[in-house]
Coordinates of C-alpha atoms in Angstrom, one line a residue:
M30 CA -125.3 -35.0 -65.2
K31 CA -124.0 -35.0 -68.7
K32 CA -126.1 -36.1 -71.6
I33 CA -124.5 -38.9 -73.7
L34 CA -122.6 -37.8 -76.8
L35 CA -118.9 -38.0 -76.0
L36 CA -116.8 -40.6 -77.7
S37 CA -114.6 -41.0 -74.7
I38 CA -117.3 -42.4 -72.4
V39 CA -116.4 -45.6 -70.6
L40 CA -119.3 -48.0 -70.1
L41 CA -119.5 -50.7 -67.4
S42 CA -120.1 -54.1 -69.0
F43 CA -122.6 -56.6 -67.7
S44 CA -122.9 -60.3 -68.3
C45 CA -125.7 -61.7 -70.4
A46 CA -127.2 -63.2 -67.2
E47 CA -127.7 -59.7 -65.7
N48 CA -130.8 -59.5 -63.5
Y49 CA -132.4 -56.2 -64.4
D50 CA -134.7 -56.3 -61.4
R51 CA -132.0 -54.5 -59.6
Y52 CA -132.9 -51.3 -61.6
K53 CA -136.6 -51.6 -61.0
D54 CA -136.8 -49.2 -58.0
V55 CA -133.9 -46.9 -58.8
T56 CA -134.9 -43.2 -58.7
A57 CA -133.7 -41.1 -61.6
S58 CA -132.5 -37.6 -61.4
E59 CA -135.2 -35.0 -61.9
K60 CA -133.0 -33.2 -64.4
A61 CA -133.1 -36.3 -66.6
Y62 CA -136.7 -35.6 -67.6
G63 CA -135.9 -32.0 -68.8
I64 CA -136.8 -32.6 -72.5
I65 CA -136.8 -29.8 -75.1
P66 CA -139.1 -29.3 -76.9
K67 CA -141.4 -30.1 -74.0
P68 CA -143.5 -33.2 -74.6
N69 CA -147.2 -33.0 -74.5
N70 CA -147.5 -35.7 -71.9
L71 CA -144.8 -37.2 -69.7
T72 CA -145.2 -39.6 -66.9
K73 CA -142.3 -40.3 -64.6
N74 CA -142.0 -43.9 -63.4
S75 CA -139.8 -45.8 -61.0
G76 CA -136.7 -47.5 -62.3
V77 CA -134.0 -47.0 -65.0
F78 CA -133.0 -48.9 -68.2
A79 CA -129.3 -49.6 -68.0
L80 CA -127.4 -49.3 -71.3
D81 CA -125.1 -52.3 -71.3
E82 CA -123.5 -54.8 -73.7
N83 CA -126.8 -56.7 -73.9
V84 CA -128.7 -53.9 -75.6
V85 CA -130.2 -54.9 -78.9
I86 CA -132.5 -52.9 -81.3
N87 CA -135.5 -54.8 -82.8
S88 CA -137.3 -53.2 -85.7
S89 CA -138.9 -54.0 -89.0
A90 CA -137.0 -53.6 -92.3
S91 CA -139.0 -50.4 -93.0
L92 CA -137.3 -48.8 -90.0
E93 CA -133.8 -49.7 -91.0
N94 CA -132.8 -46.0 -91.3
E95 CA -134.2 -45.2 -87.8
A96 CA -132.6 -48.3 -86.3
N97 CA -129.2 -47.3 -87.8
Y98 CA -129.7 -43.7 -86.5
L99 CA -130.4 -44.9 -82.9
A100 CA -127.5 -47.4 -83.1
G101 CA -125.2 -44.5 -84.1
I102 CA -126.4 -42.5 -81.1
L103 CA -125.8 -45.4 -78.7
G104 CA -122.6 -46.4 -80.6
V105 CA -120.7 -43.4 -79.4
V106 CA -120.3 -45.2 -76.1
E107 CA -117.0 -46.9 -76.0
G108 CA -117.5 -50.7 -75.8
L109 CA -121.0 -50.5 -77.3
S110 CA -120.5 -50.3 -81.1
A111 CA -123.4 -49.6 -83.5
D112 CA -122.8 -52.9 -85.2
D113 CA -123.0 -54.8 -82.0
I114 CA -126.3 -53.2 -81.1
L115 CA -127.9 -54.0 -84.4
N116 CA -126.5 -57.6 -84.6
N117 CA -126.5 -58.7 -81.0
S118 CA -128.0 -62.2 -81.4
E119 CA -127.7 -62.8 -77.7
G120 CA -129.0 -59.4 -76.6
Q121 CA -131.6 -59.6 -73.9
H122 CA -132.0 -55.9 -73.2
L123 CA -134.5 -54.8 -75.9
I124 CA -135.1 -51.5 -77.6
E125 CA -138.1 -51.9 -79.9
L126 CA -139.1 -49.6 -82.8
K127 CA -142.6 -50.3 -84.0
I128 CA -145.1 -48.7 -86.5
S129 CA -148.4 -48.7 -84.7
D130 CA -152.0 -47.5 -85.3
E131 CA -152.1 -46.7 -81.6
V132 CA -150.5 -43.4 -82.5
S133 CA -152.9 -41.1 -84.4
E134 CA -150.7 -38.2 -85.4
E135 CA -148.5 -38.5 -88.5
E136 CA -145.4 -37.2 -86.7
G137 CA -146.5 -38.3 -83.2
Y138 CA -144.8 -41.0 -81.1
V139 CA -145.2 -42.9 -77.8
L140 CA -142.0 -43.7 -75.9
E141 CA -142.2 -46.2 -73.1
V142 CA -139.1 -46.8 -70.9
G143 CA -139.1 -49.6 -68.3
Y144 CA -136.3 -51.1 -66.4
D145 CA -136.2 -54.1 -68.7
K146 CA -137.4 -52.7 -72.1
I147 CA -137.7 -49.6 -74.2
T148 CA -140.5 -49.2 -76.9
I149 CA -140.9 -46.4 -79.4
K150 CA -144.1 -46.5 -81.4
G151 CA -145.1 -44.2 -84.2
K152 CA -147.7 -44.0 -86.9
T153 CA -144.9 -43.3 -89.3
S154 CA -141.1 -43.6 -89.4
T155 CA -141.0 -39.9 -88.8
G156 CA -142.7 -40.3 -85.5
I157 CA -140.2 -43.1 -84.6
F158 CA -137.4 -40.7 -85.5
Y159 CA -138.7 -38.0 -83.1
G160 CA -139.0 -40.6 -80.4
I161 CA -135.4 -41.5 -80.9
E162 CA -134.4 -37.8 -80.5
T163 CA -136.3 -37.7 -77.2
L164 CA -134.6 -40.9 -76.1
R165 CA -131.2 -39.3 -76.9
Q166 CA -132.0 -36.6 -74.3
L167 CA -133.1 -39.0 -71.7
I168 CA -129.8 -40.9 -71.6
T169 CA -128.0 -39.9 -68.4
K170 CA -125.0 -40.8 -66.4
Q171 CA -125.9 -42.0 -63.0
T172 CA -124.4 -43.9 -60.1
V173 CA -126.3 -47.0 -59.1
E174 CA -125.2 -49.1 -56.1
G175 CA -121.8 -47.4 -56.3
E176 CA -121.3 -48.1 -60.0
E177 CA -121.3 -45.3 -62.6
M178 CA -123.3 -46.1 -65.7
F179 CA -125.5 -44.7 -68.4
V180 CA -129.2 -45.2 -67.9
V181 CA -132.5 -44.1 -69.3
P182 CA -135.1 -43.1 -66.6
A183 CA -138.4 -45.0 -66.7
T184 CA -141.1 -43.0 -68.3
K185 CA -144.0 -42.9 -70.7
I186 CA -144.1 -40.0 -73.2
E187 CA -147.0 -39.3 -75.6
D188 CA -146.1 -36.5 -78.0
A189 CA -146.8 -34.9 -81.3
P190 CA -146.0 -31.5 -82.8
R191 CA -148.2 -28.4 -82.7
F192 CA -147.4 -27.2 -86.2
A193 CA -146.8 -29.2 -89.4
Y194 CA -144.2 -26.7 -90.6
R195 CA -141.2 -26.2 -88.3
G196 CA -138.5 -24.5 -90.2
M197 CA -135.0 -23.0 -90.1
M198 CA -133.5 -20.8 -92.8
L199 CA -129.8 -20.5 -93.6
D200 CA -128.6 -17.7 -95.9
T201 CA -125.7 -19.0 -97.9
G202 CA -126.0 -16.2 -100.4
R203 CA -124.2 -13.5 -98.4
Y204 CA -121.6 -15.8 -97.1
F205 CA -120.9 -19.3 -98.5
Y206 CA -121.0 -22.2 -96.1
D207 CA -119.5 -25.5 -97.1
V208 CA -121.3 -28.8 -97.3
A209 CA -119.9 -29.9 -93.9
F210 CA -121.5 -26.9 -92.2
V211 CA -124.8 -27.3 -94.1
K212 CA -125.0 -30.9 -92.8
Q213 CA -124.2 -29.7 -89.3
F214 CA -127.1 -27.2 -89.7
I215 CA -129.3 -30.1 -90.7
D216 CA -128.2 -32.1 -87.6
L217 CA -129.3 -29.2 -85.4
I218 CA -132.7 -29.1 -87.2
A219 CA -133.1 -32.8 -86.5
L220 CA -132.0 -32.5 -82.9
H221 CA -134.7 -29.9 -82.3
K222 CA -137.5 -32.0 -84.0
M223 CA -137.8 -29.4 -86.7
N224 CA -138.6 -30.6 -90.2
I225 CA -137.9 -27.9 -92.8
F226 CA -134.5 -26.6 -94.0
H227 CA -135.1 -23.4 -96.0
W228 CA -132.0 -23.0 -98.1
H229 CA -131.4 -19.4 -99.3
L230 CA -129.2 -19.9 -102.4
T231 CA -129.1 -16.6 -104.3
E232 CA -128.4 -13.0 -103.5
D233 CA -127.0 -9.7 -104.7
Q234 CA -123.7 -10.8 -103.2
G235 CA -123.5 -14.4 -104.4
W236 CA -125.1 -17.1 -106.5
R237 CA -124.6 -20.5 -104.8
I238 CA -126.3 -23.2 -107.0
E239 CA -124.9 -24.7 -110.2
I240 CA -127.2 -24.2 -113.1
K241 CA -125.8 -26.1 -116.0
K242 CA -127.5 -24.1 -118.8
Y243 CA -126.1 -20.9 -117.4
P244 CA -122.5 -21.6 -116.2
K245 CA -121.7 -17.9 -115.7
L246 CA -124.0 -17.8 -112.7
T247 CA -121.3 -19.7 -110.7
E248 CA -118.3 -18.7 -112.8
V249 CA -119.0 -15.0 -112.2
G250 CA -121.9 -14.7 -109.8
A251 CA -120.5 -17.0 -107.1
W252 CA -117.6 -14.6 -106.3
R253 CA -117.2 -11.1 -105.1
N254 CA -113.9 -9.2 -104.9
G255 CA -114.4 -7.7 -101.4
T256 CA -116.9 -7.2 -98.6
E257 CA -117.7 -4.0 -96.7
I258 CA -116.2 -3.6 -93.3
G259 CA -118.4 -2.7 -90.4
Q260 CA -122.1 -2.2 -90.1
T261 CA -123.9 -0.9 -93.3
P262 CA -122.9 1.6 -94.6
G263 CA -119.4 0.2 -94.2
T264 CA -116.2 2.2 -93.9
E265 CA -114.0 0.4 -96.4
S266 CA -113.5 -2.9 -98.3
D267 CA -111.7 -5.9 -96.9
N268 CA -110.4 -6.5 -100.5
K269 CA -110.7 -10.3 -99.9
K270 CA -112.3 -12.4 -102.6
H271 CA -115.2 -14.4 -101.2
G272 CA -117.4 -17.1 -102.7
G273 CA -118.2 -20.6 -103.6
F274 CA -121.1 -22.6 -104.8
Y275 CA -122.8 -26.0 -104.5
T276 CA -122.5 -28.4 -107.5
Q277 CA -125.7 -30.3 -108.4
E278 CA -124.1 -33.5 -107.1
Q279 CA -123.4 -31.8 -103.8
I280 CA -127.0 -30.6 -103.5
K281 CA -128.2 -34.2 -104.2
E282 CA -125.9 -35.4 -101.4
V283 CA -127.3 -32.8 -99.0
I284 CA -130.9 -33.7 -99.9
E285 CA -130.3 -37.4 -99.3
Y286 CA -128.6 -36.5 -96.0
A287 CA -131.6 -34.5 -94.9
K288 CA -134.1 -37.1 -96.0
K289 CA -132.6 -39.7 -93.6
K290 CA -133.3 -37.2 -90.8
H291 CA -136.9 -36.6 -92.0
I292 CA -136.1 -33.0 -93.1
T293 CA -137.4 -31.5 -96.3
I294 CA -135.2 -28.9 -98.0
I295 CA -137.0 -26.0 -99.6
P296 CA -134.7 -24.0 -101.9
E297 CA -135.0 -20.3 -102.4
I298 CA -134.2 -18.7 -105.7
D299 CA -135.0 -15.0 -105.0
M300 CA -136.7 -12.9 -107.6
P301 CA -137.3 -10.2 -108.9
G302 CA -135.1 -8.4 -106.4
H303 CA -131.9 -9.5 -104.7
N304 CA -130.4 -10.5 -108.1
G305 CA -127.2 -8.5 -108.4
A306 CA -125.1 -11.7 -108.8
A307 CA -127.2 -13.0 -111.6
I308 CA -127.2 -9.6 -113.3
A309 CA -123.4 -9.5 -113.0
S310 CA -123.3 -12.9 -114.8
Y311 CA -125.9 -12.1 -117.4
P312 CA -126.4 -8.3 -117.7
F313 CA -129.4 -8.6 -120.1
L314 CA -131.4 -9.5 -117.0
S315 CA -131.2 -5.8 -115.9
C316 CA -133.5 -3.1 -117.2
F317 CA -130.3 -1.2 -118.1
P318 CA -127.5 -3.5 -119.0
E319 CA -125.2 -0.7 -120.1
E320 CA -125.4 1.2 -116.8
K321 CA -122.8 0.4 -114.2
T322 CA -123.9 -1.5 -111.1
P323 CA -124.7 1.1 -108.4
M324 CA -122.3 0.7 -105.6
N325 CA -121.0 2.6 -102.6
E326 CA -117.9 4.3 -103.9
N327 CA -116.2 4.3 -100.5
I328 CA -116.1 0.5 -100.2
I329 CA -115.5 -0.8 -103.7
S330 CA -112.6 -3.3 -103.7
E331 CA -109.5 -2.5 -105.6
A332 CA -110.1 -5.5 -107.9
T333 CA -113.6 -4.3 -108.8
K334 CA -112.4 -0.8 -109.4
K335 CA -110.0 -2.1 -112.0
L336 CA -112.7 -4.4 -113.5
M337 CA -115.1 -1.5 -113.9
S338 CA -112.5 0.9 -115.2
S339 CA -111.7 -1.6 -118.0
G340 CA -115.2 -1.5 -119.2
T341 CA -117.2 -4.1 -117.2
K342 CA -120.5 -2.6 -116.3
K343 CA -122.1 -5.2 -114.0
V344 CA -120.4 -6.7 -111.0
V345 CA -121.4 -8.7 -107.9
Q346 CA -122.4 -6.5 -105.0
E347 CA -119.9 -6.0 -102.2
S348 CA -122.1 -4.2 -99.7
W349 CA -125.4 -5.1 -97.9
G350 CA -128.8 -3.5 -98.2
V351 CA -131.6 -3.3 -100.7
K352 CA -130.3 -2.6 -104.3
T353 CA -132.0 -0.9 -107.2
D354 CA -130.6 -3.1 -110.0
V355 CA -133.3 -5.8 -110.1
L356 CA -134.6 -8.2 -112.8
C357 CA -136.3 -6.5 -115.7
A358 CA -139.9 -7.6 -115.5
G359 CA -140.7 -6.1 -118.9
K360 CA -138.5 -8.4 -121.1
E361 CA -139.7 -11.9 -122.0
S362 CA -136.0 -13.0 -122.0
T363 CA -136.0 -12.5 -118.2
Y364 CA -139.0 -14.9 -117.8
A365 CA -137.5 -17.5 -120.1
F366 CA -134.2 -17.3 -118.2
Y367 CA -135.8 -17.9 -114.8
E368 CA -138.0 -20.7 -116.2
D369 CA -134.8 -22.4 -117.3
V370 CA -133.2 -21.9 -113.8
L371 CA -136.3 -23.1 -112.0
S372 CA -136.5 -26.2 -114.2
E373 CA -133.1 -27.3 -113.1
V374 CA -133.9 -26.5 -109.4
I375 CA -137.2 -28.4 -109.6
D376 CA -135.5 -31.4 -111.1
L377 CA -133.0 -31.4 -108.2
F378 CA -135.1 -30.8 -105.2
T379 CA -137.8 -33.3 -104.0
S380 CA -139.8 -30.7 -102.0
E381 CA -143.3 -29.9 -103.1
Y382 CA -142.4 -26.2 -102.6
I383 CA -140.0 -23.8 -104.2
H384 CA -139.4 -20.5 -102.5
I385 CA -139.2 -17.6 -105.0
G386 CA -138.5 -14.8 -102.6
G387 CA -140.4 -11.8 -103.9
D388 CA -139.1 -9.5 -101.1
E389 CA -137.6 -6.0 -101.2
C390 CA -137.8 -5.4 -104.9
R391 CA -137.2 -1.7 -105.4
K392 CA -139.2 -0.3 -108.4
D393 CA -136.8 2.6 -109.3
N394 CA -135.7 1.0 -112.5
W395 CA -139.1 -0.3 -113.5
K396 CA -140.5 3.3 -113.3
R397 CA -138.1 4.5 -116.0
C398 CA -137.8 1.3 -118.0
P399 CA -139.6 1.4 -121.4
N400 CA -140.0 -2.4 -121.4
C401 CA -141.5 -2.5 -117.9
Q402 CA -143.9 0.4 -118.6
Q403 CA -145.0 -1.3 -121.9
K404 CA -145.7 -4.5 -119.9
I405 CA -147.8 -2.5 -117.4
A406 CA -149.8 -0.8 -120.2
E407 CA -150.3 -3.9 -122.3
N408 CA -151.6 -5.9 -119.4
D409 CA -153.6 -3.1 -117.8
L410 CA -151.6 -3.5 -114.6
E411 CA -151.9 -1.2 -111.5
G412 CA -148.5 0.4 -111.8
E413 CA -145.2 -1.2 -110.6
N414 CA -146.9 -3.2 -107.8
G415 CA -149.2 -4.7 -110.4
L416 CA -146.1 -5.6 -112.4
Q417 CA -144.6 -7.3 -109.3
S418 CA -147.8 -9.3 -109.0
Y419 CA -147.7 -10.1 -112.7
F420 CA -144.2 -11.4 -112.4
I421 CA -145.0 -13.6 -109.4
N422 CA -148.1 -15.0 -111.0
H423 CA -146.2 -15.9 -114.1
M424 CA -143.6 -17.7 -112.1
E425 CA -146.2 -19.4 -110.0
K426 CA -148.0 -20.8 -113.1
F427 CA -144.7 -22.1 -114.4
V428 CA -143.8 -23.8 -111.1
N429 CA -147.4 -25.2 -110.9
S430 CA -147.0 -26.6 -114.4
K431 CA -144.1 -28.6 -113.0
G432 CA -146.2 -30.1 -110.2
K433 CA -144.8 -27.8 -107.5
R434 CA -146.1 -24.9 -105.5
I435 CA -144.5 -21.6 -104.5
I436 CA -143.7 -19.9 -101.2
G437 CA -142.9 -16.2 -101.1
W438 CA -142.2 -13.5 -98.6
D439 CA -145.1 -11.3 -97.7
E440 CA -144.4 -8.7 -100.4
I441 CA -146.0 -11.1 -102.9
L442 CA -149.2 -9.7 -101.6
E443 CA -148.5 -6.5 -103.3
G444 CA -150.7 -6.0 -106.4
G445 CA -152.7 -9.2 -105.6
L446 CA -151.6 -12.6 -104.3
A447 CA -150.9 -15.5 -106.7
P448 CA -153.8 -17.9 -106.4
N449 CA -151.9 -21.0 -105.0
A450 CA -149.2 -19.2 -103.2
T451 CA -148.1 -19.7 -99.6
V452 CA -147.0 -16.5 -97.7
M453 CA -144.1 -16.3 -95.4
S454 CA -144.8 -13.4 -93.2
W455 CA -141.6 -11.5 -92.1
R456 CA -142.6 -7.8 -91.8
G457 CA -144.5 -8.5 -88.6
L458 CA -147.7 -10.4 -88.7
T459 CA -149.8 -8.2 -91.0
G460 CA -149.0 -10.0 -94.2
G461 CA -149.7 -13.4 -92.6
I462 CA -153.0 -12.1 -91.2
E463 CA -154.1 -10.8 -94.6
A464 CA -153.1 -14.0 -96.4
A465 CA -154.8 -16.2 -93.8
K466 CA -158.0 -14.2 -94.1
Q467 CA -157.8 -14.9 -97.9
G468 CA -157.5 -18.6 -97.2
H469 CA -153.9 -19.0 -98.1
P470 CA -151.4 -21.1 -96.2
V471 CA -149.1 -19.0 -94.0
I472 CA -145.7 -19.5 -92.4
I473 CA -145.2 -17.1 -89.5
S474 CA -141.6 -15.7 -89.5
P475 CA -141.6 -12.1 -88.2
R476 CA -138.3 -10.4 -87.9
E477 CA -139.1 -9.8 -84.2
P478 CA -138.4 -12.3 -82.8
C479 CA -137.6 -14.8 -85.6
Y480 CA -134.5 -13.2 -87.1
F481 CA -131.4 -14.6 -85.5
D482 CA -129.1 -12.2 -87.2
Y483 CA -130.3 -9.5 -84.7
Y484 CA -128.5 -8.9 -81.5
Q485 CA -129.6 -11.3 -78.8
D486 CA -128.7 -9.1 -75.8
K487 CA -129.6 -5.5 -74.9
D488 CA -125.9 -4.9 -74.2
F489 CA -124.9 -4.5 -77.9
A490 CA -121.4 -3.6 -77.0
S491 CA -120.6 -7.1 -75.6
E492 CA -122.1 -8.8 -78.7
P493 CA -120.5 -9.6 -82.1
L494 CA -121.6 -7.4 -85.0
A495 CA -125.2 -7.9 -85.9
I496 CA -128.1 -6.1 -87.5
G497 CA -128.6 -2.8 -85.7
G498 CA -131.5 -0.5 -85.2
R499 CA -134.0 -3.3 -84.4
G500 CA -134.3 -5.9 -81.7
P501 CA -132.7 -7.3 -79.7
N502 CA -134.3 -10.7 -80.2
T503 CA -133.5 -12.4 -76.9
V504 CA -134.0 -16.0 -76.0
K505 CA -137.0 -14.9 -73.8
D506 CA -138.5 -13.0 -76.7
V507 CA -138.3 -16.1 -78.9
Y508 CA -139.6 -18.5 -76.2
T509 CA -142.6 -16.4 -75.3
F510 CA -143.7 -15.7 -78.9
D511 CA -147.1 -17.1 -80.0
P512 CA -147.3 -17.7 -83.8
L513 CA -151.1 -17.6 -83.8
P514 CA -152.3 -14.0 -84.4
K515 CA -155.2 -13.2 -82.1
E516 CA -156.7 -11.1 -84.9
L517 CA -157.6 -14.4 -86.6
S518 CA -160.7 -16.4 -85.9
S519 CA -160.3 -20.1 -84.9
D520 CA -161.1 -21.1 -88.5
E521 CA -158.7 -18.5 -90.0
Q522 CA -155.9 -19.7 -87.6
K523 CA -156.1 -23.1 -89.3
H524 CA -154.3 -21.5 -92.3
I525 CA -151.2 -20.9 -90.1
W526 CA -149.1 -23.8 -91.4
G527 CA -146.2 -23.2 -89.0
V528 CA -143.3 -21.1 -87.9
Q529 CA -139.8 -20.4 -89.0
A530 CA -136.7 -18.7 -87.7
N531 CA -134.0 -17.3 -90.1
L532 CA -130.3 -16.8 -90.0
W533 CA -129.4 -14.1 -92.4
T534 CA -125.7 -13.7 -92.8
E535 CA -124.7 -10.2 -93.7
Y536 CA -122.3 -10.1 -90.8
I537 CA -122.0 -13.8 -90.0
G538 CA -119.2 -15.2 -92.1
T539 CA -118.0 -18.3 -90.1
P540 CA -119.6 -21.5 -88.7
D541 CA -118.5 -20.5 -85.2
Y542 CA -120.2 -17.1 -85.5
A543 CA -123.3 -18.8 -87.0
E544 CA -123.5 -21.2 -84.1
Y545 CA -123.3 -18.4 -81.6
M546 CA -126.2 -16.6 -83.2
L547 CA -128.3 -19.7 -83.5
L548 CA -127.9 -21.1 -80.0
P549 CA -129.8 -21.2 -77.7
R550 CA -132.4 -19.2 -79.7
M551 CA -132.9 -22.2 -82.0
T552 CA -133.7 -24.3 -79.0
A553 CA -136.3 -21.8 -77.9
I554 CA -138.0 -21.6 -81.3
S555 CA -138.2 -25.4 -81.5
E556 CA -140.5 -25.5 -78.4
V557 CA -142.6 -22.7 -79.9
A558 CA -143.0 -24.8 -83.1
W559 CA -143.5 -28.2 -81.4
S560 CA -145.1 -28.0 -77.9
S561 CA -148.7 -27.4 -77.2
P562 CA -149.6 -23.8 -76.3
N563 CA -149.7 -23.1 -72.6
A564 CA -151.2 -19.9 -71.1
D565 CA -148.8 -20.0 -68.2
K566 CA -145.7 -20.7 -70.2
D567 CA -142.8 -20.5 -67.7
Y568 CA -139.6 -19.1 -69.1
H569 CA -137.7 -19.8 -65.9
E570 CA -138.8 -23.5 -66.0
F571 CA -137.6 -23.5 -69.7
L572 CA -134.2 -22.2 -68.6
Q573 CA -133.9 -25.1 -66.1
R574 CA -134.4 -27.6 -68.9
L575 CA -132.1 -25.6 -71.2
D576 CA -129.4 -25.8 -68.6
G577 CA -129.4 -29.6 -69.2
F578 CA -129.8 -29.3 -72.9
K579 CA -126.7 -27.1 -73.2
D580 CA -124.7 -30.2 -72.3
I581 CA -125.4 -31.3 -75.8
Y582 CA -123.9 -28.1 -77.1
D583 CA -120.8 -28.7 -75.1
E584 CA -120.5 -32.3 -76.1
K585 CA -120.8 -31.4 -79.8
G586 CA -118.3 -28.6 -79.3
L587 CA -120.8 -25.9 -80.4
N588 CA -120.4 -22.2 -79.8
Y589 CA -123.4 -20.6 -78.1
A590 CA -124.4 -17.5 -76.1
K591 CA -123.3 -18.4 -72.6
H592 CA -124.6 -15.2 -71.1
V593 CA -128.1 -16.7 -71.2
F594 CA -127.0 -19.1 -68.5
E595 CA -125.3 -16.6 -66.2

């Protein structure tokens, strides 16, 4: 049976005098109950709720956003418009949304479906929203007494998430994705009951956010003249200009879009490494402004060769990998520049947190930079790692002064962790374990299995180009992952804030390609983040539910790894 999402669905109409007792003893398909992420408690009852022209949504004014969202889901059915559902004065078939103290968890919900009424209760509007997402999955096409219609199977579901932080990261620094795809990415986060969109906005290969005080960041830094072909180290340049950026108005638009779906956007402005695009825009940020940008000579685009031969020293990187030209941590002008940048970012984003990266900062230039060495000596720092810690601490104090907090990749542990920082553990679990033992909040995001830019099948030859040398990260690897390290005591595990999966985009340059790498691994991680831990977690049972869930992929026209279902 297909899940409801197609606009071309034809719905059988009923009269207002419909006797719903006829649906009281109808048996729903077993497949109809295959919810992802799996609810904590689900009771199957007899009967179905028929979606007909008499359906009406009843809610308080505080739930207008959620009522509109539900009406939009139901309104895709031909003959049952969203406006009719919300303003059906004669509607007798009630769907009720209600804030209730009966639900104890902030994001929890209770969904009760009877043959004559549906009720969604939540302590907050967020819980109501998640109940609606579950209801979406329950809508099923079924033949009742010879008539084909859309119904919701009778059930009672009591549900709440395992982790407070359930995130997905999209890297728009390597490849620019337009606002339409960013919104689609947000839609996928909402569909999976996840609540954080980590937006990676700056890289060596592109700066994607408008900063009004420093216009060259987008005039120069948002564009590169070519991209290496093949897996790093590439064979040649494609000589195609690539780039783009988000205006501050567009970012406000995306933030508001996400807010309506109960998703918080955490921006990442990476520092002190991964700053080639910023340095190309403002060369003084480098330890050595007069030195040419180190690049692979075999893959420099023709346009960049001309640019550099005419005297330009710093250019936006065109190849992947970890670069040596990083921010100069010895000059006060660097700190002032990034305080200005962060001030504009903080004014834009409503999130309590700002991600400042901190990862993969090579110290080659710092070792030979007089300014960096002077900073180390003046502050009695423990070498270059101490300088990294000094830089992160400085930026944390600034962010804290603006009423925000920082998140950083686990390298921010090097030289000593900033006092109020949250650690995102990506190089395995070691960094997360260390931070949790120190009492810091931790987001678990290890590259195995949470990096969705890795191959997802052992047969690499049949897969599109991806990160090689590690993985694969299969759907099974993702689904069976437990984010709570056994090395931590029960008290220490309380510092594990949640889990996140990441789509880095070195080789992923189109929405279609991105969808393929995301799905169905994103569906698997959603259950890891939401559902209660279960010692006998059954991957084959998950695949059975996934077989129904993929109907949503098909109805939305999404690209996904079909070999998982073969």
